[in-house]
Structure formats: structure tokens, C-alpha cells
Coordinates of C-alpha atoms and ligand atoms in Angstrom, one line a residue:
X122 CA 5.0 35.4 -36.2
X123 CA 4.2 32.3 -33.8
X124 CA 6.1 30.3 -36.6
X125 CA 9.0 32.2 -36.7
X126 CA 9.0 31.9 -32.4
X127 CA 8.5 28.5 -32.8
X128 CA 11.0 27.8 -35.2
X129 CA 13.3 29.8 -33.0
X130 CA 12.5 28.1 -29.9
X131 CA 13.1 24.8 -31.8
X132 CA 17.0 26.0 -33.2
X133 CA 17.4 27.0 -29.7
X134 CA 16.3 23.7 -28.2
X135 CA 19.0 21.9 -30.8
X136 CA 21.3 24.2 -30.1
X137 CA 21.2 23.3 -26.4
X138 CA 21.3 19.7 -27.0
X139 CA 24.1 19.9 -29.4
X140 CA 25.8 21.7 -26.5
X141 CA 25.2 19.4 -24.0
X142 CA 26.0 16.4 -26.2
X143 CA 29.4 17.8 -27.4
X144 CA 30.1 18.9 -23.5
X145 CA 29.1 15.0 -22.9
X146 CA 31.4 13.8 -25.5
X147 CA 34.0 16.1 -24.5
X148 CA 33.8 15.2 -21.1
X149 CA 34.4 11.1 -21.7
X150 CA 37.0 12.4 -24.5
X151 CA 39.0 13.6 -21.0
X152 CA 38.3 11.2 -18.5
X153 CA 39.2 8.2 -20.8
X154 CA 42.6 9.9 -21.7
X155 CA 43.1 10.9 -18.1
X156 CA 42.4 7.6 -16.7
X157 CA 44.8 6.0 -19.7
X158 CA 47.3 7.9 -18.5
X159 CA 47.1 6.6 -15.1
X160 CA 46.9 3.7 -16.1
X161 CA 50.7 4.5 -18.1
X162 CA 51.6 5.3 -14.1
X163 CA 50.7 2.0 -12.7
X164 CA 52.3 -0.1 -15.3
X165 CA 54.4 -2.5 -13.8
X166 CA 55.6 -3.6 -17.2
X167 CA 55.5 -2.7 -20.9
X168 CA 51.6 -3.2 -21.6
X169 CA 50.9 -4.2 -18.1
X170 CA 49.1 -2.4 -15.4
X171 CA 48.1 -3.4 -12.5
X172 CA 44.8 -2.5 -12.9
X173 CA 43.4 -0.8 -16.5
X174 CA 40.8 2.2 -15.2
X175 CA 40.0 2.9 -19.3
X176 CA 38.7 -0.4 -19.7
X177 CA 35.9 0.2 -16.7
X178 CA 35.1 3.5 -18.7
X179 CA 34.9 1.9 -22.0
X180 CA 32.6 -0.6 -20.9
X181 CA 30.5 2.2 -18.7
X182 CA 30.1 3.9 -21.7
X183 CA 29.4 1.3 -23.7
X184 CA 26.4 0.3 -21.8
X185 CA 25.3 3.1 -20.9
X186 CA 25.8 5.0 -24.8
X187 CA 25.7 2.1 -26.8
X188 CA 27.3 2.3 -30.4
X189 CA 27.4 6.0 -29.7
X190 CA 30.4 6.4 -27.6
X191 CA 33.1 4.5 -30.3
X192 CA 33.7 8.5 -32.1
X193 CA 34.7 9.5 -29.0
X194 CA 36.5 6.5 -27.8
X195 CA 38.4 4.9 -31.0
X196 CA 40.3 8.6 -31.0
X197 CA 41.1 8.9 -27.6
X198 CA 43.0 5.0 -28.2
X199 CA 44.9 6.1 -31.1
X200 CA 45.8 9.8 -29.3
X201 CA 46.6 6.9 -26.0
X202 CA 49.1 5.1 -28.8
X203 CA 50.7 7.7 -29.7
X204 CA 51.3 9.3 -26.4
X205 CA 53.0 5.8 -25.7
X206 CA 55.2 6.6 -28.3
X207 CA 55.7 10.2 -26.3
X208 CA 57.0 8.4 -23.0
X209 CA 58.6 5.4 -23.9
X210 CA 60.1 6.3 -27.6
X211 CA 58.9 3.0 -29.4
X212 CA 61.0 4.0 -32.5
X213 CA 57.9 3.8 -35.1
X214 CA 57.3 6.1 -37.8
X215 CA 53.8 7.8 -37.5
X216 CA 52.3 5.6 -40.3
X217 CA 53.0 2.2 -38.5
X218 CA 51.9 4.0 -34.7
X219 CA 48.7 5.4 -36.7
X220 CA 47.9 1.6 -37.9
X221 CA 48.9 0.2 -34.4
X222 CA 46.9 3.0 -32.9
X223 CA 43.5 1.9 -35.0
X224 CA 43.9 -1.7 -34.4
X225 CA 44.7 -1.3 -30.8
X226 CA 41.3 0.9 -30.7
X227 CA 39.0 -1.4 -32.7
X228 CA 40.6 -4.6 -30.7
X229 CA 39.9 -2.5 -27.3
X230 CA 36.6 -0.9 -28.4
X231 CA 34.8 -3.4 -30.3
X232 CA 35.6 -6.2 -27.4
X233 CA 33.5 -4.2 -24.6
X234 CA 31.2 -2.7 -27.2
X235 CA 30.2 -6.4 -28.2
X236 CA 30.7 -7.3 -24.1
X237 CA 28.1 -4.4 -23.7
X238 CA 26.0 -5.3 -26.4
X239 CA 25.2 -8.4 -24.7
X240 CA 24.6 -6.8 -21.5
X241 CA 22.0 -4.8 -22.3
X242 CA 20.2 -6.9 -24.2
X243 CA 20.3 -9.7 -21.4
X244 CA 18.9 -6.9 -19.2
X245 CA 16.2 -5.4 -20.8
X246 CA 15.1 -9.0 -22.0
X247 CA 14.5 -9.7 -17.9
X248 CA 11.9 -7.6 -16.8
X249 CA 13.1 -6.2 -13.6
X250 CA 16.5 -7.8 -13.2
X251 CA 17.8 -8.8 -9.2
X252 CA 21.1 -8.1 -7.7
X253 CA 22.7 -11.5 -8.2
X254 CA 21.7 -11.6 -11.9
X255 CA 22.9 -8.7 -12.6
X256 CA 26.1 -8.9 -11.2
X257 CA 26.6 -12.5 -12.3
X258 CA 26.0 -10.5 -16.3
X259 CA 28.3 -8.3 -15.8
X260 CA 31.0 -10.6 -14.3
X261 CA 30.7 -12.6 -17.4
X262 CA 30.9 -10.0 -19.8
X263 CA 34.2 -8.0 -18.1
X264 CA 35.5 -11.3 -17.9
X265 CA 35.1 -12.7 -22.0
X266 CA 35.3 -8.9 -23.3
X267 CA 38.3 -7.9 -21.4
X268 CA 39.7 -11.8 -22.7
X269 CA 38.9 -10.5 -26.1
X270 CA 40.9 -7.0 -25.3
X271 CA 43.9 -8.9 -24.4
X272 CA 44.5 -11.4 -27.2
X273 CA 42.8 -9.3 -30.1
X274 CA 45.3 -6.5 -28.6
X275 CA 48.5 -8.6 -28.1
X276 CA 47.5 -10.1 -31.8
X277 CA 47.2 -6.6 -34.0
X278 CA 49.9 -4.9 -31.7
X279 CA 52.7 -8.0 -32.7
X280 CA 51.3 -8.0 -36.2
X281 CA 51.8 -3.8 -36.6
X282 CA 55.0 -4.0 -34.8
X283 CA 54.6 -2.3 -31.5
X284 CA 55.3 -4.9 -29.5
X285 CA 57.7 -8.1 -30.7
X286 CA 56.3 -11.1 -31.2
X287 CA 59.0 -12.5 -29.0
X288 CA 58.2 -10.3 -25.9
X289 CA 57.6 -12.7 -22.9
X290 CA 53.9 -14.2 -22.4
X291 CA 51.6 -10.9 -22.0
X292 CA 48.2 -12.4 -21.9
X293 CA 48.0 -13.1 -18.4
X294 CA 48.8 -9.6 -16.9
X295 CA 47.1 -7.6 -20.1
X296 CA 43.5 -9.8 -19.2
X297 CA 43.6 -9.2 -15.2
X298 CA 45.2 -5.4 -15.4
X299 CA 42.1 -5.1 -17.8
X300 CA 40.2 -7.2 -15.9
X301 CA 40.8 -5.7 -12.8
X302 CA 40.3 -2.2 -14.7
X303 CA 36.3 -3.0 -15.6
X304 CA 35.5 -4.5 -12.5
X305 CA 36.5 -1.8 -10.3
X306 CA 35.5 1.1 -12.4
X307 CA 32.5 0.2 -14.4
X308 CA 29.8 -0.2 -11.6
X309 CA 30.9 3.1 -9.8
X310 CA 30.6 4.8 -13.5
X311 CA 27.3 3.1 -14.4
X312 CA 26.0 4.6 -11.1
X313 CA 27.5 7.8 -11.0
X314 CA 25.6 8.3 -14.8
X315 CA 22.5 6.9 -13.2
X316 CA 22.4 9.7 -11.2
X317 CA 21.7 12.0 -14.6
X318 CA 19.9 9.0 -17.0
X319 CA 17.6 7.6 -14.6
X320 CA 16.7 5.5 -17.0
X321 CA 19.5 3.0 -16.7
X322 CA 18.6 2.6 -13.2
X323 CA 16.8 -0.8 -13.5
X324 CA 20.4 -2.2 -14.7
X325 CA 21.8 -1.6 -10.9
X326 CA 20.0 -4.5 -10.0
X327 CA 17.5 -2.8 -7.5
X328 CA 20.5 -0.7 -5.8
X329 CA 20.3 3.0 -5.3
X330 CA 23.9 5.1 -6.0
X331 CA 22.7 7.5 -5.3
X332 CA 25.2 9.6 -2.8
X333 CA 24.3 10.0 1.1
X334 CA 25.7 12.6 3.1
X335 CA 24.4 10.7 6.9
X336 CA 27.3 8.9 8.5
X337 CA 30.5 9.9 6.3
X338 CA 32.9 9.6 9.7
X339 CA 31.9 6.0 10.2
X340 CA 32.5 5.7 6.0
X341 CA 35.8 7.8 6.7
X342 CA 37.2 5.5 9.4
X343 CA 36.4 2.0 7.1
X344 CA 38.3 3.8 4.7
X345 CA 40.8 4.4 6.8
X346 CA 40.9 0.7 8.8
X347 CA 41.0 0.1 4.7
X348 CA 43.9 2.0 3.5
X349 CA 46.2 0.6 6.7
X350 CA 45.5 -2.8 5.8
X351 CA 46.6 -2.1 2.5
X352 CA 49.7 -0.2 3.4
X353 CA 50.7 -2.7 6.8
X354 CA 50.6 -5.5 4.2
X355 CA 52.4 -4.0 0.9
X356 CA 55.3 -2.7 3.7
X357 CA 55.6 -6.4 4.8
X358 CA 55.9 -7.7 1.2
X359 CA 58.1 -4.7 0.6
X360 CA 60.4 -5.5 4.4
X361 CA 60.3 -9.4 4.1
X362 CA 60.6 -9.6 0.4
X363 CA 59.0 -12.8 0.2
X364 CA 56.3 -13.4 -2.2
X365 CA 54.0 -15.1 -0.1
X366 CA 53.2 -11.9 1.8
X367 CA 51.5 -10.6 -1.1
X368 CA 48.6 -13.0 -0.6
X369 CA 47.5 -11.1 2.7
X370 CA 46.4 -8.5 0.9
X371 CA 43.3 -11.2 0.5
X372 CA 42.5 -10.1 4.0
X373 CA 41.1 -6.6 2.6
X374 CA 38.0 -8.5 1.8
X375 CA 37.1 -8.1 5.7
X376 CA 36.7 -4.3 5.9
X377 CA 35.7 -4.4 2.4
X378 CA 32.7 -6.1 3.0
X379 CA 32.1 -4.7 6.4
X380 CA 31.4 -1.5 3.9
X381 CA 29.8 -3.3 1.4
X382 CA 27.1 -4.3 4.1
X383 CA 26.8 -1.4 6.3
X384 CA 27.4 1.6 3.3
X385 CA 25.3 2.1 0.9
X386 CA 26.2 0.7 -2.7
X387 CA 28.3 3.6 -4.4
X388 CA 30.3 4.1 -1.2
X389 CA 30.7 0.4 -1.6
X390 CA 32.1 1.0 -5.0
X391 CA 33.7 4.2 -4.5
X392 CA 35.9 2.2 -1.7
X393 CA 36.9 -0.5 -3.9
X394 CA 38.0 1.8 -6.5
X395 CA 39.9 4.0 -3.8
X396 CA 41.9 0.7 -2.4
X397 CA 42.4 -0.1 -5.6
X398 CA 44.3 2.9 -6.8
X399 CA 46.0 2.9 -3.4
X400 CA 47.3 -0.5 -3.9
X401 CA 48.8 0.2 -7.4
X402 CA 50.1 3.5 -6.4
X403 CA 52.1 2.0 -3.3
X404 CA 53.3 -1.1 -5.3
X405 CA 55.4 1.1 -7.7
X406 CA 56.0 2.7 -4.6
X407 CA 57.6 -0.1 -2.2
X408 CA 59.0 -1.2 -5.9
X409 CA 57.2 -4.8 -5.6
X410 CA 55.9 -5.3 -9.2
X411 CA 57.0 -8.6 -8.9
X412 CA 54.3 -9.6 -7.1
X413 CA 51.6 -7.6 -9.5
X414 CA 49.5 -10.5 -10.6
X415 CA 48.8 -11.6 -6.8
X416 CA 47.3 -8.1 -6.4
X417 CA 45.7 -8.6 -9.4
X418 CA 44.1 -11.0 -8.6
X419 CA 43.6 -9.9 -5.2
X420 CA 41.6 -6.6 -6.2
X421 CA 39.2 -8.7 -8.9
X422 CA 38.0 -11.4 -6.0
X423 CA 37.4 -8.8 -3.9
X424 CA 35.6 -6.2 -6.1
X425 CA 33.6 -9.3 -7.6
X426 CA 32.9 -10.8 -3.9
X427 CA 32.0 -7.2 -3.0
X428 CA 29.4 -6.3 -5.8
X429 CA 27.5 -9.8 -4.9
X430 CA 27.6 -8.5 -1.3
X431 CA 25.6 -5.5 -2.6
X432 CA 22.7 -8.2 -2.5
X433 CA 23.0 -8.8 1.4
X434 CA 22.0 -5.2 2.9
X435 CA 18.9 -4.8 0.3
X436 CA 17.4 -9.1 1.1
X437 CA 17.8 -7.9 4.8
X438 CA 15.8 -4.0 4.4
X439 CA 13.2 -6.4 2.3
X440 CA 13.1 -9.2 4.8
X441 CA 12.3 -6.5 7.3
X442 CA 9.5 -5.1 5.6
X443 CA 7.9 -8.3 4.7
X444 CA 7.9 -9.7 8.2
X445 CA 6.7 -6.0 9.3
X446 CA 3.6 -6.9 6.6
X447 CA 3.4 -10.1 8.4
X448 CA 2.9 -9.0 11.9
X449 CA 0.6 -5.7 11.1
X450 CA -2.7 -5.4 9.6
X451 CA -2.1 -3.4 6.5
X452 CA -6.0 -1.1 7.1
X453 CA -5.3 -0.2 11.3
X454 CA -2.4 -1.2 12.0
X455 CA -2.8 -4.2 14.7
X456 CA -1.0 -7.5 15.3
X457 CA -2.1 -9.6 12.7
X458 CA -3.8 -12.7 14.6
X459 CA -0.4 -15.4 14.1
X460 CA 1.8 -12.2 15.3
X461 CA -0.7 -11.6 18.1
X462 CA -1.1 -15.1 19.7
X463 CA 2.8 -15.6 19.5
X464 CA 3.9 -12.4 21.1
X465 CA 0.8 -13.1 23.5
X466 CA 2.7 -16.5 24.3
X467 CA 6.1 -14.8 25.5
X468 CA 4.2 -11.9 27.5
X469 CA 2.5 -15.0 29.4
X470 CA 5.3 -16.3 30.2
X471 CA 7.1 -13.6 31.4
X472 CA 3.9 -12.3 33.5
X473 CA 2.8 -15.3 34.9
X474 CA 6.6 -16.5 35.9
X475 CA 6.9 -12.8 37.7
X476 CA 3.0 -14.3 39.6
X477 CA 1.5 -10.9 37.7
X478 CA -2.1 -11.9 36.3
X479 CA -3.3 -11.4 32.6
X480 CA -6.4 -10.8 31.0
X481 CA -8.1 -11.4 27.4
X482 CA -10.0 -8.6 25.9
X483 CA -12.2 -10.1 22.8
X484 CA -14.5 -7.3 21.0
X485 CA -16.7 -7.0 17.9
X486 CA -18.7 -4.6 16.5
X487 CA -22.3 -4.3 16.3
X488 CA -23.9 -4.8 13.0
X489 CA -21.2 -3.9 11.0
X490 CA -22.6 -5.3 8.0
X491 CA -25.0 -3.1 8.2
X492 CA -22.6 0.0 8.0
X493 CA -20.8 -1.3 5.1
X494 CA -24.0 -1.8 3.1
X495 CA -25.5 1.3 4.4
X496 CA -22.5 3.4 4.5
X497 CA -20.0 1.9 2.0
X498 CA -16.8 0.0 2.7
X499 CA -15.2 3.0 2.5
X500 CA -17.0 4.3 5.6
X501 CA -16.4 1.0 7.5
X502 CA -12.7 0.9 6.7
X503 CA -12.6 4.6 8.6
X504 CA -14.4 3.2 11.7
X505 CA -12.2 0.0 12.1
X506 CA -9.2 2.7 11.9
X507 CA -11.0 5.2 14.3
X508 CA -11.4 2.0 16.7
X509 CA -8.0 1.2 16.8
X510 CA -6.6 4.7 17.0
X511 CA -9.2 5.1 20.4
X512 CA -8.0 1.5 21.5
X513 CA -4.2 3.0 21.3
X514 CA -5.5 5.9 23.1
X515 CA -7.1 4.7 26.0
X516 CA -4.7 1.7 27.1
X517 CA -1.2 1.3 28.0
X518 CA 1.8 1.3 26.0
X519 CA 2.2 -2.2 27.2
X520 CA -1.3 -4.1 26.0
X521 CA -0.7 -5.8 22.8
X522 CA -4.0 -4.7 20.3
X523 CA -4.7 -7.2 17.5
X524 CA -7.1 -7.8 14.9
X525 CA -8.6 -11.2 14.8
X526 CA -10.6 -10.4 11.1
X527 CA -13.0 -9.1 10.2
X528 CA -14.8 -6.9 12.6
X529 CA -13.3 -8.8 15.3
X530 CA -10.3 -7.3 17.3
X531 CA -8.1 -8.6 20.6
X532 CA -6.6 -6.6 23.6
X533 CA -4.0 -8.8 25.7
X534 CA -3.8 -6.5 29.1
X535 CA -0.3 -8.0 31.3
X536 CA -1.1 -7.1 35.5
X537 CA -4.3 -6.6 35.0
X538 CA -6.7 -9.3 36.7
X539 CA -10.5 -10.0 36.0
X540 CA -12.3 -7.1 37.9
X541 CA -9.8 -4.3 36.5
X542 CA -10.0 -5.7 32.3
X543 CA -13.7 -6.0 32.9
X544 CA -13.1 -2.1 34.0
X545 CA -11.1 -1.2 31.1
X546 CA -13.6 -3.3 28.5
X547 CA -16.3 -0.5 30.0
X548 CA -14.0 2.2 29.3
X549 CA -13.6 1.0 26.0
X550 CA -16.9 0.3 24.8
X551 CA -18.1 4.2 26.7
X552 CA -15.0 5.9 24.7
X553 CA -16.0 4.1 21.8
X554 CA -19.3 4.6 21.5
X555 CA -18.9 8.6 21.6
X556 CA -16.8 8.2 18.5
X557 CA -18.5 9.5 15.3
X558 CA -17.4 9.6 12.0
X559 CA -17.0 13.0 10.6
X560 CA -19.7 13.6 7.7
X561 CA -22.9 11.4 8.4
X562 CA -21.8 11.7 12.4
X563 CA -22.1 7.8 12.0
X564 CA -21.7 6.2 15.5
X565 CA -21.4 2.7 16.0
X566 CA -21.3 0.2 19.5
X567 CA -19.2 -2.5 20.4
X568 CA -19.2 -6.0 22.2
X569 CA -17.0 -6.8 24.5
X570 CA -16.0 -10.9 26.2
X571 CA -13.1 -10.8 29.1
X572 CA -11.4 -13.3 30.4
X573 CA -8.5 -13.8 32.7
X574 CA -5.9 -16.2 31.7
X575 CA -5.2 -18.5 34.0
X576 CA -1.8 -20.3 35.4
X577 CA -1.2 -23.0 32.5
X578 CA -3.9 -22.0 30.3
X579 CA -2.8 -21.1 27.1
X580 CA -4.0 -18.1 25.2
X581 CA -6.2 -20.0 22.8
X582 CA -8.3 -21.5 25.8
X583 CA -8.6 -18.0 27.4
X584 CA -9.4 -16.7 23.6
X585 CA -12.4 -19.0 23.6
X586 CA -13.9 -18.5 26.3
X587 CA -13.9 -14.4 26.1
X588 CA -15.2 -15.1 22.4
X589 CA -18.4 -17.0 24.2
X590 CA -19.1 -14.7 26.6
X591 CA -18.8 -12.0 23.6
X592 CA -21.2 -13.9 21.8
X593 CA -23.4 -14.4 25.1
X594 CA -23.0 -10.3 25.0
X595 CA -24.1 -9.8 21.1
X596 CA -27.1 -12.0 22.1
X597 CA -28.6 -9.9 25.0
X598 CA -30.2 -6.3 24.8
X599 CA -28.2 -3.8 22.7
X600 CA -27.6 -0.2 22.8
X601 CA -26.2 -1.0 19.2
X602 CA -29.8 -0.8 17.9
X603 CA -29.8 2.6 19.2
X604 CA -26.3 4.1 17.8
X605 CA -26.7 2.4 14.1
X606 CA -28.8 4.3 12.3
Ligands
GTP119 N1 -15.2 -2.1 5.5 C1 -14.7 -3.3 5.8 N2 -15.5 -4.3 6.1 C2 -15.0 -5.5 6.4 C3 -13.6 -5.7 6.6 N3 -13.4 -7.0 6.9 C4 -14.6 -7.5 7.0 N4 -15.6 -6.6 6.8 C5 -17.1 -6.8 6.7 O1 -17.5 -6.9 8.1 C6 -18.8 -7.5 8.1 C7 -18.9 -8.4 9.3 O2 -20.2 -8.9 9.2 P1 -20.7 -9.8 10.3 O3 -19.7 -10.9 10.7 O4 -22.0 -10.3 9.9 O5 -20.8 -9.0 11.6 P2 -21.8 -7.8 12.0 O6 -22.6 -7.3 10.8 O7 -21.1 -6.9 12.8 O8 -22.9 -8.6 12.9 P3 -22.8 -8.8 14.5 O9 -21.4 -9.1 14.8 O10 -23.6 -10.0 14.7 O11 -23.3 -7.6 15.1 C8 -18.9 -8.1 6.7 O12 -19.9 -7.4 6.0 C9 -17.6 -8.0 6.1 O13 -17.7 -7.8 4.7 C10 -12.8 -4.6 6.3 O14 -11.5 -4.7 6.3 N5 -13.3 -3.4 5.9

């Protein structure tokens, strides 16, 4: 009986993942012929589109599938070369568009499989690969596979007789239209698929696509400054009909990378995919194909520029949290002692040029050692917290807590002179000396040395002599010998 479930449980299973895989299948199966057909819309000549979406799909699934994805994708080329044959009537009986249709498929598939191929190797070789590596991988790759697309393509296509071999120079358009295609396309796919294979994450280079809902009107209005710098510059090419108005549309790479380094990474790359269909959808609109292989180019520098850009936001969020782990004690939470004497420095200044006065708290805990040993670290590291929770507590928003090491902690107190820090130093050491740890009801004393800083004294002077008088403090009569126990 249990077999029987199992074995049911396990056709089940299979049958669930033969679904989802043929639904998976089917789906690229679509979305490669609906993007090829697109691509038919923004040809600007025979072969030549402005940009080639398939080719960014092709080389998604590539890396993301592997050798898996050619079933699905050597079909949907030969259905794509036959559905040429549908709109522009090439004249070829079905056995020579059948042979075109193969070698078109194996030219287009085995390029970006083999481009992919050496993607992924190159990526899992590196352990965990940065931004600019990765970018600079793929950049390489769209640019020699999509090379190998053209020329294998113009090669099988001449020698089956689709195209004649006396058609004017294709190359150059065919490479950048597929060029354009895998740049624009592939990141935003591979990132959109990371959202369901988590696996292929560590290939984004350390950048989440995942989507974000906070700030999509600031996101809408880019897009928008966007789209009407694309449209104000394709109606000038259109209105002056000179060519060298084309080359503004290099100016896109200013609210481009505004996005790029204010937006997260997929609206960075849904953007340049959006511009990018907007610019080929408006050329055959304005009727400026002419001019295609400037905004060829035009869309490849500034996806490319773009996707290193991705870098920028991610150094700065890391910068930020190292020099965070710079200035605070990682256990309570304190200046470290650098952070704490510089910012001491400036507050100085500033109190001492307003004729305020400023005082030094130094204090140290009594026999800590002997907590730790008798206690365990564990139980120390809890009362260095509690003491710096009590010290935020007690004082003003304004004094500037930091830990020297150690056992050993600072207070700077701005306004307040001598009499009143030696005041607050009491406070302190009372309020501290009622805390007990939960558990044992460990209690613990501390030391204090005050000093006022003087006009022109710097903050080390004033530092040593509070630390002498702490040390003048440790050495007379304790109560610590009554509260460690
Ligand atoms: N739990 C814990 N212990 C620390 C930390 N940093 C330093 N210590 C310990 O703090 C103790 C300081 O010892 P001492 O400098 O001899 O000071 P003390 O025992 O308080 O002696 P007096 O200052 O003379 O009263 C040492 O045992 C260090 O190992 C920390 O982050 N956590």
C-alpha cells in the first residue's frame, strides 16, 4: 500500500514537472517568436533591424538553460524563416526556405549558445564574481557571438539563396541590430528569470532585480524626461533632415544614468529596453532609417555605459557601511576611538569659537577581568552593552559616547564646564552601579577622570589628563570591591 502511494506520489511529482517544463518551453517558444516579429516591425531594411530583441532572448536562455533551450529555439528560427517568406514573398520553394531556415537557426543558435558557453564557465570559475567583471563578460560575449550571428548568417543565408550574394554590405547593420538586440534584452531577461532560479543570482554581479514598488512616480517621471528626449531629438532629425542631428540622441545617456544611479538595477534595465523600443518604433515613424546605424550605435553605448553604471549605486551603499563599521564599535555601539577624537575635534571648535566650555569624561570599569573569568566573556560583553545603553540614557543627545578599548570608554560633554561633568560623572557612576545583570544579578562599579578642555588644548591633552586622574581614582578606596562578587 505505502508503495503503491509512493509510487503515485512520484508519477505525480513527474507529471508536475513535465508540466511545468513544457509550460517553460512553451512560454520561450512564444516570447522568442513574438519578439522576432517585432523585430520584422523595426526593420529598417531587408535583414536589418534596428535593434534584434530575439537575440537578447537567445542569449538569456542560453545562459540561463544551457544546451537545453536549442529544441525550443532552432524551431522557432525556422517557423521565423518561414514567416519571412509569409510577409515579404521571397519566392523560394519550401525545400530551399526549410534549408535556409536550419542554417539561419544553427548560425543564430550555436553563435550565443557557444557565446554562453563561455559565460558561464568564466562565471562559475570566479568565485563570487563583481559588477565590473561581470559586465565586462558579457560585453565580450554579445559582442564576438552576435559577430558570429552576423557573418555565419549572411554566409548560409547567400549560400541557400535567401538573400543574393550581391545585396549591398549587410554585416554592419545585421552585427549592431543584433548587437543592440543582446545588450538591451539579455540582462533584463537574466534578471527577470532570477527572480524564479535563484540560483543564477550570483551571475548579476552582486545586483538585486528584484522589482520595488517604493518611488515608481520619481521612476515614472525619468521615464518620461526619457521618452521626450528621445522624441525632441528624432523630430529634429525628422524637421531638419540632416544627419548630424541623429547624434544627439547620445544625450539620452544623461537621464539614463540619472536612473541607472538612483533606480534600482532592473528598473535600470527595464528603462533602457523601454527607450530602446521607443526609438525604433518612432524612427519608422518620422521615416528616418537613414540614419539607423547612429541609433544603433547610440542605444549599445548607452546600454553598455549603463550596465557598468550598475556598479556605482552598490560601491556607494558598501562604502557607506564600511565607514559606518569604521566609526562604531561593532559589541555597544560607540564611536570607535579614531571616529571619536575626530568628531571630538570639530565639536571643539565649534564650542569653544561660540566661548561655550567642554568637558572630558574618561571611565573604566572595576575589575573587569575578574567578571570575564568569573562570569564568562559572554557575561562581560552584556555589561559593556548595558553600560553603554545607561550612558545613552542618562546624557544628552548631544555628548559624543566612545569606546577607547577595552573596558575603557569616553564621554565628550559640549557646555558643560568642570563642576557640572564632575556632576554628571556622579550620576553616571550612581546609575551605573544599580545596574545588574539579569540571571547572577551581577553588579559591577565604575571609575570615572574629568577634565575640562581648555582654550587651545587639544583633545588628546585633556584625554590624558582625565586618564590620570582615572587612574589616581582606581588607585584609592573602592566600592568596586563591594559590588564584584
Ligand atoms: N567580555 C569582554 N571582555 C573584554 C573586551 N575587551 C577587553 N576585554 C577584557 O577586559 C579586561 C580588562 O582587564 P584589565 O585591563 O586588567 O582591567 P580590569 O580587570 O578592569 O582592572 P582595573 O581596570 O584595574 O579594575 C581583560 O580581561 C580583557 O580581556 C570585550 O569586548 N568583551
Amino acid at each position: 500500500m505505502e508503495h503503491y502511494h509512493f509510487g503515485r506520489l512520484r508519477a505525480l511529482a513527474h507529471m508536475g514537472a513535465d508540466r511545468s517544463g513544457a509550460f517553460r518551453y512553451g512560454a520561450l517558444a512564444v516570447a522568442w517568436l513574438a519578439l522576432w516579429r517585432l523585430s520584422a516591425v523595426m526593420q529598417y531594411d531587408p535583414h536589418a533591424s534596428l535593434w534584434f530583441p530575439p537575440a537578447g532572448l537567445t542569449l538569456a536562455a542560453m545562459l540561463v538553460m544551457g544546451w537545453r533551450a536549442i529544441p525550443v529555439l532552432v524551431p522557432c528560427a525556422i517557423v521565423a524563416t518561414f514567416w519571412i517568406d509569409r510577409i515579404y514573398g521571397t519566392g523560394l520553394p519550401a525545400r530551399a526556405l526549410l534549408v535556409s531556415g536550419i542554417v539561419f537557426a544553427l548560425a543564430h543558435c550555436l553563435s550565443y549558445g557557444l557565446g554562453a558557453l563561455v559565460m558561464r564557465r568564466a562565471i562559475r570559475r570566479s568565485t563570487s564574481p563583481s559588477t565590473p567583471v561581470v559586465v565586462t563578460a558579457f560585453l565580450l560575449v554579445s559582442a564576438l557571438a552576435s559577430l558570429s550571428a552576423t557573418v555565419l548568417g549572411i554566409r548560409g543565408l547567400e549560400a541557400t539563396g535567401l538573400i543574393a550574394a550581391s545585396a549591398p554590405p549587410l554585416w554592419l547593420p545585421w552585427w549592431i541590430g543584433d548587437l543592440a538586440g543582446a545588450l538591451v534584452l539579455t540582462p533584463l531577461f537574466v534578471g527577470l528569470l532570477s527572480w524564479r532560479y535563484p540560483q543564477i543570482e550570483p551571475w548579476l554581479g552582486g545586483l538585486s532585480f528584484l522589482p520595488q514598488s517604493r518611488g515608481s512616480g520619481t521612476y515614472a517621471g525619468k521615464l518620461a524626461l526619457e521618452m521626450l528626449v528621445v522624441i525632441v531629438v528624432l523630430a529634429a532629425n525628422a524637421y531638419l533632415g540632416t544627419p548630424e542631428a541623429a547624434f544627439a540622441m547620445f544625450f539620452l545617456i544623461l537621464p539614463q544614468m540619472w536612473v541607472v544611479y538612483t533606480e534600482s538595477p532592473f528598473r535600470g534595465a527595464l528603462s533602457i529596453a523601454l527607450v530602446s523600443t521607443a526609438i525604433a518604433v518612432l524612427v519608422a515613424l518620422f521615416g528616418i532609417t537613414r540614419d539607423a546605424l547612429v541609433y544603433q550605435f547610440a542605444i549599445c553605448v548607452i546600454a553598455a555605459s549603463a550596465y557598468f553604471g550598475f556598479a556605482v549605486p552598490a560601491l556607494v551603499a558598501q562604502n557607506r557601511h564600511l565607514s559606518e563599521l569604521a566609526a562604531t564599535d561593532g559589541l555597544t555601539g560607540a564611536a570607535t576611538k579614531t571616529h571619536f577624537f575626530e568628531c571630538s575635534e570639530r565639536e571643539l571648535a565649534d564650542a569653544h569659537s561660540q566661548g561655550l566650555p567642554v568637558s572630558l569624561l574618561v571611565m573604566d570599569i572595576d575589575r573587569f577581568k575578574a567578571i570575564n573569568d568569573g562570569y564568562g566573556h559572554a557575561a562581560g560583553d552584556q555589561i559593556l552593552l548595558n553600560l553603554v545603553r545607561t550612558l545613552r540614557h542618562q546624557l544628552r543627545q548631544s555628548d559624543l559616547i566612545g569606546r577607547f578599548g577595552g573596558d575603557e570608554f569616553m564621554v565628550l560633554l559640549p557646555g558643560l564646564a568642570l563642576d557640572r561633568a564632575e556632576a554628571t560623572a556622579e550620576r553616571l557612576r550612581r546609575a551605573l552601579t544599580e545596574l545588574r545583570m539579569p540571571g547572577p544579578g551581577l553588579g559591577f562599579s565604575v571609575s570615572f577622570g574629568v577634565a575640562a578642555i581648555g582654550d587651545g588644548e587639544s583633545i588628546m591633552e585633556a584625554f590624558r589628563r582625565a586618564d590620570e586622574r582615572l587612574l589616581a581614582a582606581k588607585r584609592s578606596p573602592h566600592p568596586a570591591d563591594e559590588t564584584v562578587t
